[in-house]
Tab-separated table of N, CA and C in Angstrom:
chain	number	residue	atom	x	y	z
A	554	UNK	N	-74.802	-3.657	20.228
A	554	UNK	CA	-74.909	-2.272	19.791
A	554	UNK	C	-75.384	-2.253	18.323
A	555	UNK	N	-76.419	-1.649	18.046
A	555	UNK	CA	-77.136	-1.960	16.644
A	555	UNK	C	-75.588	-0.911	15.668
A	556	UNK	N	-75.849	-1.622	14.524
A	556	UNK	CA	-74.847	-0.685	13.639
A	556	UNK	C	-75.450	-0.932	12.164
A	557	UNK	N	-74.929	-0.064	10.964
A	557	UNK	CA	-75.241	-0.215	9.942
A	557	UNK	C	-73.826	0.000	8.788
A	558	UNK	N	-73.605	-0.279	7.793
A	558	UNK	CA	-72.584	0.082	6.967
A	558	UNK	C	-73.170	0.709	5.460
A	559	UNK	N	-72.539	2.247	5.449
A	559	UNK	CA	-72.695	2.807	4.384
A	559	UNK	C	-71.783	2.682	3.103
A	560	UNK	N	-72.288	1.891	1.937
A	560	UNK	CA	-71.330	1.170	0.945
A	560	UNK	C	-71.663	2.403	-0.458
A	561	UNK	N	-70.837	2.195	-1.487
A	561	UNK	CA	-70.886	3.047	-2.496
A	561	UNK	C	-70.682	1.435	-3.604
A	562	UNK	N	-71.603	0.772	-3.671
A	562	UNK	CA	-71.407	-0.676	-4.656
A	562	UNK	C	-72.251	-0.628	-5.982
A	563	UNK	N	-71.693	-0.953	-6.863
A	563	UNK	CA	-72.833	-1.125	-8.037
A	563	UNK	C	-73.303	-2.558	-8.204
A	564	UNK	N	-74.310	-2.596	-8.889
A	564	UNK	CA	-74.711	-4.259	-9.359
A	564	UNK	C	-73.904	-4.766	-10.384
A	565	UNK	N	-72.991	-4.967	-10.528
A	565	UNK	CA	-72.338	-5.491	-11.487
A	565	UNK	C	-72.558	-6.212	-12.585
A	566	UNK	N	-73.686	-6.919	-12.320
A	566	UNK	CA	-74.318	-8.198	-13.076
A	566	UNK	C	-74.963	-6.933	-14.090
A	567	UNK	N	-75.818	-6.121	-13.466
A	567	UNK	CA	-76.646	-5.471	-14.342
A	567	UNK	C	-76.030	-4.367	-15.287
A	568	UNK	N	-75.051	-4.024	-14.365
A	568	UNK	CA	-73.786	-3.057	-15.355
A	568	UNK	C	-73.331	-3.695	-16.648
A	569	UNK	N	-72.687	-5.140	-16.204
A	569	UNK	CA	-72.461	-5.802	-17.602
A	569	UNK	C	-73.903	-6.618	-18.508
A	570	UNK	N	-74.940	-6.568	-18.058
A	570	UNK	CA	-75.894	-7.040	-18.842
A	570	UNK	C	-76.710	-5.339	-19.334
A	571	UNK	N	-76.794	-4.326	-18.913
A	571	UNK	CA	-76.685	-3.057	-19.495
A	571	UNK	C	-75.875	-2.495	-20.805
A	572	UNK	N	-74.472	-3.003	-20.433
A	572	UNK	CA	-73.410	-2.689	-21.310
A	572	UNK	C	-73.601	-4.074	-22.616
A	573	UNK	N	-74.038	-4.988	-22.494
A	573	UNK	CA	-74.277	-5.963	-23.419
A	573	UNK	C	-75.515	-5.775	-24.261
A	574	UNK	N	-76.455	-5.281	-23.678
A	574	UNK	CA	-77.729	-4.793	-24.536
A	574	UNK	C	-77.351	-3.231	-25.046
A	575	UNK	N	-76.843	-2.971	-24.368
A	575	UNK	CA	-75.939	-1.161	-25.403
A	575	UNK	C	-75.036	-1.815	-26.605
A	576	UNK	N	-74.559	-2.904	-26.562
A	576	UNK	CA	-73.850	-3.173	-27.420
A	576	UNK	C	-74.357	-3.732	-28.837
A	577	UNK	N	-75.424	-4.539	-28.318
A	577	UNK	CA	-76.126	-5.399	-29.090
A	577	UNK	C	-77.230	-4.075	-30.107
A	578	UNK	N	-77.462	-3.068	-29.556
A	578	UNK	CA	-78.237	-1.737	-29.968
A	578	UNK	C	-77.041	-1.231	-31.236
A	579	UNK	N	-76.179	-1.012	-30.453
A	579	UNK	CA	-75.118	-0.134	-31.636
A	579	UNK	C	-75.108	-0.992	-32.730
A	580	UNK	N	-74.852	-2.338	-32.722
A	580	UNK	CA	-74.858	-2.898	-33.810
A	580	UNK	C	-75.860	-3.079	-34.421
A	581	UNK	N	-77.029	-3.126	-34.067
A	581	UNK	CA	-78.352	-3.088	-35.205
A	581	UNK	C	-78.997	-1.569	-35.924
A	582	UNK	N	-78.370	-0.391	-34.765
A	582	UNK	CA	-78.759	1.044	-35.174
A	582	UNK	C	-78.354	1.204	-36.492
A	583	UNK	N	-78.953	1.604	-37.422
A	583	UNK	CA	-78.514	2.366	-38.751
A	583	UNK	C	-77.789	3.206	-38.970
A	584	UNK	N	-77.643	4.104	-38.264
A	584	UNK	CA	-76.859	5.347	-37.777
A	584	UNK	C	-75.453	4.733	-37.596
A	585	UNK	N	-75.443	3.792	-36.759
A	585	UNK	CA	-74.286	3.412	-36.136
A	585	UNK	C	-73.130	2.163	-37.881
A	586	UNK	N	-74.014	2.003	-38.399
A	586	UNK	CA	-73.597	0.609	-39.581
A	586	UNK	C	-72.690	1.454	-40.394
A	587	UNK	N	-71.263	0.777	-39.992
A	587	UNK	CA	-70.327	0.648	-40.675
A	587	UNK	C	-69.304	1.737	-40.253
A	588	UNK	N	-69.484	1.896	-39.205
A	588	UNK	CA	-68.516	2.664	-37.907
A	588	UNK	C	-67.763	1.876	-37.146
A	589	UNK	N	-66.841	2.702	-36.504
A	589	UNK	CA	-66.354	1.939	-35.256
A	589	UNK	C	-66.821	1.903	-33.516
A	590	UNK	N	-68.070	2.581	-33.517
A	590	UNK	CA	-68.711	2.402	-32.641
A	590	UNK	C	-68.774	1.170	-31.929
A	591	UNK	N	-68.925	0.907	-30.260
A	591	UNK	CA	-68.303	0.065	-29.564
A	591	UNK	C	-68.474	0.150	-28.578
A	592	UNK	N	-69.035	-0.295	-27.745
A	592	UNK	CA	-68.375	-0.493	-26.591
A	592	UNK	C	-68.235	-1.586	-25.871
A	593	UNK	N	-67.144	-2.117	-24.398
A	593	UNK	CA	-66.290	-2.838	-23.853
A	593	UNK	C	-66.081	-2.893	-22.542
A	594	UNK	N	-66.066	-4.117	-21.699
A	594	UNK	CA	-66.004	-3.898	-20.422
A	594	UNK	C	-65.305	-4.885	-19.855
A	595	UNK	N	-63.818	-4.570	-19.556
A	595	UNK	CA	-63.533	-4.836	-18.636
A	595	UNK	C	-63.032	-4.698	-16.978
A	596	UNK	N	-63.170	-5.300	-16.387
A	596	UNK	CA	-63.366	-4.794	-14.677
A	596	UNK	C	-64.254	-4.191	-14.200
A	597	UNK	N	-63.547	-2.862	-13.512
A	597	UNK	CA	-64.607	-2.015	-13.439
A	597	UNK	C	-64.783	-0.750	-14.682
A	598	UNK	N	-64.238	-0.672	-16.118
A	598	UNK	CA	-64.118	0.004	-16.434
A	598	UNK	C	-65.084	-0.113	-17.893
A	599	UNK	N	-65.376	0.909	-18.399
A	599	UNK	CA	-66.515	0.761	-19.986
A	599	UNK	C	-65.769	1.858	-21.051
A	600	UNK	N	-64.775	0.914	-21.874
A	600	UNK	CA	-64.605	1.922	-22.907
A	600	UNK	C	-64.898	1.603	-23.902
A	601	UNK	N	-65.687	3.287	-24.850
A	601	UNK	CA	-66.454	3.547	-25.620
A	601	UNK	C	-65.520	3.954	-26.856
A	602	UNK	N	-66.093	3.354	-27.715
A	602	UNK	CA	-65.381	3.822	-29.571
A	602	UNK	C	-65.864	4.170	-30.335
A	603	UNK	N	-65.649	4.915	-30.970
A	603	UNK	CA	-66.533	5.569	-32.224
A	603	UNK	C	-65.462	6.709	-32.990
A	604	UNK	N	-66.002	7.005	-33.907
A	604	UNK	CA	-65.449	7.993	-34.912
A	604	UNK	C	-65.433	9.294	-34.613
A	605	UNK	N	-66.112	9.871	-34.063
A	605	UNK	CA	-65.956	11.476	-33.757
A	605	UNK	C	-66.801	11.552	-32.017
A	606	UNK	N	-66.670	12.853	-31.579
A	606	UNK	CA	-67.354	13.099	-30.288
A	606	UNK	C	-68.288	12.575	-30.099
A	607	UNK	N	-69.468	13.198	-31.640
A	607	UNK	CA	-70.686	13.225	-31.585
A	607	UNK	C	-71.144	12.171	-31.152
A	608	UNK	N	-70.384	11.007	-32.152
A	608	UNK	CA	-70.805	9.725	-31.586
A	608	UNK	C	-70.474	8.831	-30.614
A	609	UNK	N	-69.662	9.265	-29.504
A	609	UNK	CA	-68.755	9.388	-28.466
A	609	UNK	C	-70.299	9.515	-27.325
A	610	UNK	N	-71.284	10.300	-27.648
A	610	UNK	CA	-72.166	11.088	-26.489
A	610	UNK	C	-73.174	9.864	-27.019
A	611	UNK	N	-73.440	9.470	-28.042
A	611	UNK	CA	-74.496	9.288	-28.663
A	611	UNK	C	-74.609	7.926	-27.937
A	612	UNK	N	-73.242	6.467	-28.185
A	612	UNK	CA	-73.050	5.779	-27.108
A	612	UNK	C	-73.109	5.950	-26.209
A	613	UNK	N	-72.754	6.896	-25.173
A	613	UNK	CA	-72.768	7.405	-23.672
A	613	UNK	C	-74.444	7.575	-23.522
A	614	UNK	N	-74.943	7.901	-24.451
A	614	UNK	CA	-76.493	8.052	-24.185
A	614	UNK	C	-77.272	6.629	-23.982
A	615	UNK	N	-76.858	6.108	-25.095
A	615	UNK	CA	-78.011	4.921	-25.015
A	615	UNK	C	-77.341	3.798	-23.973
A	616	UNK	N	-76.074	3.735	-23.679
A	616	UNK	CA	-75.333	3.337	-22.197
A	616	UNK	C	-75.932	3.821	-21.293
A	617	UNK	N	-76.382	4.868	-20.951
A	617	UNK	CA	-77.182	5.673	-19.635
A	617	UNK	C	-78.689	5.346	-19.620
A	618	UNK	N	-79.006	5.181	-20.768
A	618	UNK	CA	-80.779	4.847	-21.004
A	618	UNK	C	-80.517	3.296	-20.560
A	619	UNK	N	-79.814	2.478	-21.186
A	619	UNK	CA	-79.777	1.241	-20.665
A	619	UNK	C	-79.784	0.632	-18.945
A	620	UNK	N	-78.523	1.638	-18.342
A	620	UNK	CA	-78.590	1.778	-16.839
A	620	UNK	C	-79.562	2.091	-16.337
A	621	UNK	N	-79.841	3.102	-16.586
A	621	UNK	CA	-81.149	3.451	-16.105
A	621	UNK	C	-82.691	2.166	-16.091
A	622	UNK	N	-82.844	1.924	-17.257
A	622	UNK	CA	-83.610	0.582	-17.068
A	622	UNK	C	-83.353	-0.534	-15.988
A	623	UNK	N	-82.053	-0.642	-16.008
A	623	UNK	CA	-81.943	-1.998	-15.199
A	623	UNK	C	-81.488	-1.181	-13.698
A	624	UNK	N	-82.088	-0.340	-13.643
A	624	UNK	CA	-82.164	0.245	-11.715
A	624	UNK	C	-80.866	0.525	-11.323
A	625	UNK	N	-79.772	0.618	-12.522
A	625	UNK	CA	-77.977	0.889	-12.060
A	625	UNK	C	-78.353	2.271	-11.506
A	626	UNK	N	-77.893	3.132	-10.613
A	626	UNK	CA	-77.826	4.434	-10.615
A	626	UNK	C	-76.350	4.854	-11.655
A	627	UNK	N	-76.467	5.727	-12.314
A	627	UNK	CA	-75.688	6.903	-13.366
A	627	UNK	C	-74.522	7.479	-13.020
A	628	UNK	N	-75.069	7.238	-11.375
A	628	UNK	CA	-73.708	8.589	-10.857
A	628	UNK	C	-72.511	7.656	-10.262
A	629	UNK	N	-72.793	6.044	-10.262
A	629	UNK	CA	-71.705	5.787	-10.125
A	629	UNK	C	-70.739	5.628	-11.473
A	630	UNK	N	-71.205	6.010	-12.523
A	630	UNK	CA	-69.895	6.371	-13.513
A	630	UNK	C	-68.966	7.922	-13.447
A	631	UNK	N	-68.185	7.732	-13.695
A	631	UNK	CA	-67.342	8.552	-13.751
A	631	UNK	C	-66.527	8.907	-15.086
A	632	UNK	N	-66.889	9.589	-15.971
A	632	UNK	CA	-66.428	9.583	-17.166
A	632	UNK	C	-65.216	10.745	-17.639
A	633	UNK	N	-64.207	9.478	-17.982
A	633	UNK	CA	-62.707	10.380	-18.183
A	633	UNK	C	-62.890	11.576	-19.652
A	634	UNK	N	-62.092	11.641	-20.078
A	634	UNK	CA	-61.868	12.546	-21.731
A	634	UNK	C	-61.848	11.778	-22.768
A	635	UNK	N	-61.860	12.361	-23.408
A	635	UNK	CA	-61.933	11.648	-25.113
A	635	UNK	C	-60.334	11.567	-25.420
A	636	UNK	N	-60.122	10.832	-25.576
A	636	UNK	CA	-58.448	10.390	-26.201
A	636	UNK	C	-58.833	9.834	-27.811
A	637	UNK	N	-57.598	10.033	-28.591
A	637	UNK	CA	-57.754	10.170	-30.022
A	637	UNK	C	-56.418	8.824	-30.188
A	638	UNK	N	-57.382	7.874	-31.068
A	638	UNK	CA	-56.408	6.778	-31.000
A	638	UNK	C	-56.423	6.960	-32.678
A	639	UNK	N	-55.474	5.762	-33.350
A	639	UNK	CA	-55.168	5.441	-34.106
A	639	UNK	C	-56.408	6.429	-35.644
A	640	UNK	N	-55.740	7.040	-36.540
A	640	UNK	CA	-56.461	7.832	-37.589
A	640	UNK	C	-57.630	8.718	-36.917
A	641	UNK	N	-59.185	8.923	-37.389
A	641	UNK	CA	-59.968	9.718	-36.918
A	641	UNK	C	-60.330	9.060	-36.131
A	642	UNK	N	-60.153	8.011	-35.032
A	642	UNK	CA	-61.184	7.619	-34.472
A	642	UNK	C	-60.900	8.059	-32.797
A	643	UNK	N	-61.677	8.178	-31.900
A	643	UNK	CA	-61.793	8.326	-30.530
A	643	UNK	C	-62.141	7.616	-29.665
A	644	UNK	N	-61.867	7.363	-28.421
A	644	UNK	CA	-62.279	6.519	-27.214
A	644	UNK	C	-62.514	7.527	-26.066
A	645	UNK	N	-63.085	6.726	-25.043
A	645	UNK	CA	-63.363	7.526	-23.892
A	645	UNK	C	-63.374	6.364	-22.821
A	646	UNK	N	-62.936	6.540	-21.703
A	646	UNK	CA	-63.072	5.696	-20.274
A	646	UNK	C	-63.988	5.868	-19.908
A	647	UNK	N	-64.764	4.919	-18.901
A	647	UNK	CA	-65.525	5.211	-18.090
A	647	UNK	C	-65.357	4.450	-17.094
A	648	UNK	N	-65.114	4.669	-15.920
A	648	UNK	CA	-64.557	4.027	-14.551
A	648	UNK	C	-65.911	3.952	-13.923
A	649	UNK	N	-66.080	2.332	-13.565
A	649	UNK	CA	-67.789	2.576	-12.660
A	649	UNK	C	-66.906	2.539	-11.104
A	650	UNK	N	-67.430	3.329	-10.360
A	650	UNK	CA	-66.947	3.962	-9.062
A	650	UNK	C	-67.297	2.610	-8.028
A	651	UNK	N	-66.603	2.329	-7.041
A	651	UNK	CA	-66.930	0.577	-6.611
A	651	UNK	C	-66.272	1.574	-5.336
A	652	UNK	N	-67.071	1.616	-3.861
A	652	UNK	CA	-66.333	2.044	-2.582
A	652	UNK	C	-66.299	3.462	-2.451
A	653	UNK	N	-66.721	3.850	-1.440
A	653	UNK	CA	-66.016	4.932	-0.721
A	653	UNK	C	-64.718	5.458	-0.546
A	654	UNK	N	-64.842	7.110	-1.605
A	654	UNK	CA	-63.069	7.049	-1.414
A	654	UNK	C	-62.736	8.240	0.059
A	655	UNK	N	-61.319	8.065	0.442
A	655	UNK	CA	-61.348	8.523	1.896
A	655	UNK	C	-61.753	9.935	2.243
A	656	UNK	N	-61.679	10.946	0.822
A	656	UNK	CA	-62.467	12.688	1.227
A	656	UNK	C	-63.828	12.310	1.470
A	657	UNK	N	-64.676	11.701	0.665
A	657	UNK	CA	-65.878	10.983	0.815
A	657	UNK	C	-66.489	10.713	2.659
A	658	UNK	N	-65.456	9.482	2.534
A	658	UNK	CA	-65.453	8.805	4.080
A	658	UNK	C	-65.571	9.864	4.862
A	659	UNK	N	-64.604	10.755	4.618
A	659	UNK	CA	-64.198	12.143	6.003
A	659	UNK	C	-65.040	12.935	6.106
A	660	UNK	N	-66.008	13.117	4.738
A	660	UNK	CA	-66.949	13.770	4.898
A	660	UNK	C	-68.399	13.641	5.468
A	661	UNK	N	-68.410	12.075	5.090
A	661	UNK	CA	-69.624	11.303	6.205
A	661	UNK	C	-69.533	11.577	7.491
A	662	UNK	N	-68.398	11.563	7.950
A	662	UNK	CA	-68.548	11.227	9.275
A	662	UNK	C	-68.758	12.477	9.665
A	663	UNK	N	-67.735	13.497	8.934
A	663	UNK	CA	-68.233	14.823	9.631
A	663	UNK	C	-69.454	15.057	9.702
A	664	UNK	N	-70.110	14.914	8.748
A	664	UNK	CA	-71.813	15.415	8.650
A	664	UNK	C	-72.362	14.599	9.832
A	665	UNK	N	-72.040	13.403	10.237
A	665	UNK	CA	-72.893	12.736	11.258
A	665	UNK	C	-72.405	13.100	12.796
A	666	UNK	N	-71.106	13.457	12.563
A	666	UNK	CA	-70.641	14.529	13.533
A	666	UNK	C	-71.010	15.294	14.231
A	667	UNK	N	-71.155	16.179	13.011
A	667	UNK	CA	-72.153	18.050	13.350
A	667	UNK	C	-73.844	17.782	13.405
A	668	UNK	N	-73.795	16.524	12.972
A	668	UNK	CA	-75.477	16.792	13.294
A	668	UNK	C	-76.148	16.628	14.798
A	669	UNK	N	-74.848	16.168	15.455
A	669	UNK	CA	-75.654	15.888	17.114
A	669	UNK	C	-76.643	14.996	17.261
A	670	UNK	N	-76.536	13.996	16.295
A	670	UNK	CA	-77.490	12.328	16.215
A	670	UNK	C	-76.472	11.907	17.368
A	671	UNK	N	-77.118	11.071	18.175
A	671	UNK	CA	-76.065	10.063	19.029
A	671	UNK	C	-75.433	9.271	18.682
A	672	UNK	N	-74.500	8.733	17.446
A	672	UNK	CA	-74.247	7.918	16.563
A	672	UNK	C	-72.768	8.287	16.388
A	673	UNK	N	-71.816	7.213	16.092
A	673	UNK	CA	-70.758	7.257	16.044
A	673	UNK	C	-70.331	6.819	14.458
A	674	UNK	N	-69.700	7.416	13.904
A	674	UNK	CA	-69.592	6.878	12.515
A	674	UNK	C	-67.735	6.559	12.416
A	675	UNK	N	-67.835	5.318	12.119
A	675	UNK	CA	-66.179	5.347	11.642
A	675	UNK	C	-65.502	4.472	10.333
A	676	UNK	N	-64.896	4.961	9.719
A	676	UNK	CA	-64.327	4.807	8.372
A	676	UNK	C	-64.072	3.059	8.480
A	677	UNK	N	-64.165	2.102	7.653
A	677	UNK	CA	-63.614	1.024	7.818
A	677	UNK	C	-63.300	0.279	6.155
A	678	UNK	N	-62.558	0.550	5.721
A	678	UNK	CA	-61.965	0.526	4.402
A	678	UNK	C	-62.448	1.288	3.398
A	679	UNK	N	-63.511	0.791	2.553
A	679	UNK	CA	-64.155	1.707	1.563
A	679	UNK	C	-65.709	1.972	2.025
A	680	UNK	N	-65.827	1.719	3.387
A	680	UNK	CA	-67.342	1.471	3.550
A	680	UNK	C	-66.996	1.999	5.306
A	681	UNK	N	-68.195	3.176	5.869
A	681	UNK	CA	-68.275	3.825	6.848
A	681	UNK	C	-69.515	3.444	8.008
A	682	UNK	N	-68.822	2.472	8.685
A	682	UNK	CA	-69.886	2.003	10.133
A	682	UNK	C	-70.476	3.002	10.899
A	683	UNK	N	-71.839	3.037	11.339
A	683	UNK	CA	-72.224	3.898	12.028
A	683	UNK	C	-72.801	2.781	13.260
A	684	UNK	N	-72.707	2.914	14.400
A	684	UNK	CA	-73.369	2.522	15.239
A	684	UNK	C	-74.186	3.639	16.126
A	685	UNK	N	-74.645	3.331	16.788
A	685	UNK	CA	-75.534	4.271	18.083
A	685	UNK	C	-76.402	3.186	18.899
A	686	UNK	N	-77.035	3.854	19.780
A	686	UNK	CA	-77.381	3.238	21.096
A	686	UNK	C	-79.095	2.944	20.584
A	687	UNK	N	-79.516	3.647	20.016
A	687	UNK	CA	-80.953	3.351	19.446
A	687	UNK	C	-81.338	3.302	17.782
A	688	UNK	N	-82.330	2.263	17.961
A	688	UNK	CA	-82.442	1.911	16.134
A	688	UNK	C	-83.026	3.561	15.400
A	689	UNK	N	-83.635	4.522	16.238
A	689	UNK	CA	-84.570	5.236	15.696
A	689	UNK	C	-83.561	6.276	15.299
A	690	UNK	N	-81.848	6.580	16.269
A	690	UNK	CA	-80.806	7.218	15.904
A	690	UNK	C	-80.067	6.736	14.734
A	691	UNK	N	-79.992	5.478	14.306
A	691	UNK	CA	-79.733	5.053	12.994
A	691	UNK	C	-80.541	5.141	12.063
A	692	UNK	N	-81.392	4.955	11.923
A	692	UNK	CA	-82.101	5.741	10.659
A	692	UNK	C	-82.171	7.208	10.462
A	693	UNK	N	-82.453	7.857	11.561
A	693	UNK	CA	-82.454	9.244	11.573
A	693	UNK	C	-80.810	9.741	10.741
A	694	UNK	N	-79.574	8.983	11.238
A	694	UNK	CA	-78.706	9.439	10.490
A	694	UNK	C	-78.236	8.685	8.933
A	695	UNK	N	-79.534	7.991	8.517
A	695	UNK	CA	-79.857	7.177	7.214
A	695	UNK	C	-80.605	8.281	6.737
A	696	UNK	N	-81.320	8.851	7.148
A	696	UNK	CA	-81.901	10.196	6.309
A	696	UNK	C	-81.196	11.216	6.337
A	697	UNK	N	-80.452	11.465	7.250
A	697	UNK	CA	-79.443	12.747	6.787
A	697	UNK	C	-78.695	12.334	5.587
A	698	UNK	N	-78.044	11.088	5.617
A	698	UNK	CA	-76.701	10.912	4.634
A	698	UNK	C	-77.658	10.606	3.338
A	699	UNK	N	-78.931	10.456	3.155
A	699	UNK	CA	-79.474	10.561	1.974
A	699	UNK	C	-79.936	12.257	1.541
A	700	UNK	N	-80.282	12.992	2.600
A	700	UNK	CA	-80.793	13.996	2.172
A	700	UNK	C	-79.502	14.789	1.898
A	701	UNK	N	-78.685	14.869	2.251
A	701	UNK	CA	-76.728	16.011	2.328
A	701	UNK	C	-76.030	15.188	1.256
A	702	UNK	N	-75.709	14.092	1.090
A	702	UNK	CA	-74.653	13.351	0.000
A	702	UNK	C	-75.577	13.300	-0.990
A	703	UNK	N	-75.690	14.030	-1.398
A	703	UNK	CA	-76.430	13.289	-3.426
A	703	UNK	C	-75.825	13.322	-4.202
A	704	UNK	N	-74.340	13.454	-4.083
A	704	UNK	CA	-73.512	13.115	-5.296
A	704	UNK	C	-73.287	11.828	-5.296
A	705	UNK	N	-73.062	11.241	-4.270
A	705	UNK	CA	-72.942	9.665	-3.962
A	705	UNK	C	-73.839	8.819	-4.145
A	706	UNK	N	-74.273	7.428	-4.718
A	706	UNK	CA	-75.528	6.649	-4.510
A	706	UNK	C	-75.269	5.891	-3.599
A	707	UNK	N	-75.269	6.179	-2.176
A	707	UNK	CA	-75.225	5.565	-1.250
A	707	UNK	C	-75.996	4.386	-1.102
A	708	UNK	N	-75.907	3.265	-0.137
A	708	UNK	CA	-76.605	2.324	0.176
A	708	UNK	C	-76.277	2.193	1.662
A	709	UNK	N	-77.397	1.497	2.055
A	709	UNK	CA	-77.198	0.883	3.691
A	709	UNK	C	-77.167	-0.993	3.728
A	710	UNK	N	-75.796	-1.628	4.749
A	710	UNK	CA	-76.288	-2.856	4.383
A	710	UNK	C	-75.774	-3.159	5.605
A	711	UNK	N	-76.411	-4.616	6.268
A	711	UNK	CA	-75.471	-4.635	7.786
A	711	UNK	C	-76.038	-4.410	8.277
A	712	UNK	N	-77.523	-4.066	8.298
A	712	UNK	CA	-78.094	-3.585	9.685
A	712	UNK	C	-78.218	-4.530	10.829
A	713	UNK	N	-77.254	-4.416	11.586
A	713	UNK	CA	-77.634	-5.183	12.938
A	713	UNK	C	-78.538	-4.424	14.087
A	714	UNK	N	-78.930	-5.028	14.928
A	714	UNK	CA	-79.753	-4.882	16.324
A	714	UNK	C	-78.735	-5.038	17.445
């Protein structure tokens, strides 16, 4: 039975070689010399330092220009609030999103549901199997879940025959 698996994964490699050339930037920017500007990665997470908001966005910017170069998609960050640490200075989280979470999941399937594709979709940890009886019904519901989910950067991997 051909099947496919819909994953929500980032490149990791390129996330932290993104976040290492953002880093290596702050420290040569002029703007940035003799701040606490920063940023840090561990796991799945990127937190950002600096002295006020402004420069709070200003990192978040050239972090996003960097992703963007190395083909990361954007939307798997998720960026928390500004928390106020120690004197004037500020931080911010940024959680890179790794998996399908289960409103997500519930919502795939519904959509492949209601669309009346012949295809069966079912949840299987952080990542949602679709099988069906023909290859041309699996792609067909590879273009729905790209054209309806665009908050998600979906991927397809697994394609069996």
């Amino acid at each position: 039975m051909p099947s496919f698996d819909t994953v929500c994964e980032p490149n990791m490699v390129e996330v932290r070689n993104a976040v290492d050339t953002s880093s290596k930037e702050i420290g040569t920017r002029f703007d940035f010399k003799g701040t606490s500007a920063a940023l840090e990665l561990k796991d799945k997470e990127i937190t950002m330092f600096g002295d006020a908001d402004f420069q709070l966005t200003q990192v978040e910017d050239i972090l996003r220009n960097k992703l963007t170069k190395r083909n990361v998609d954007v939307r798997f960050l998720d960026i928390g609030k500004v928390e106020k640490i120690g004197g004037d200075k500020v931080k911010q989280v940024i959680k890179v999103k790794n998996g399908i979470e289960t409103e997500d999941a519930k919502k795939i399937t519904r959509l492949i549901k209601d669309s009346k594709i012949k295809v069966q979709a079912s949840i299987q940890g952080d990542a949602v199997r679709v099988t069906g009886a023909k290859r041309d019904d699996l792609q067909a519901a590879m273009a729905l879940l790209r054209k309806d989910m665009t908050e998600l950067p979906l991927s397809f991997d697994n394609f069996r025959d």
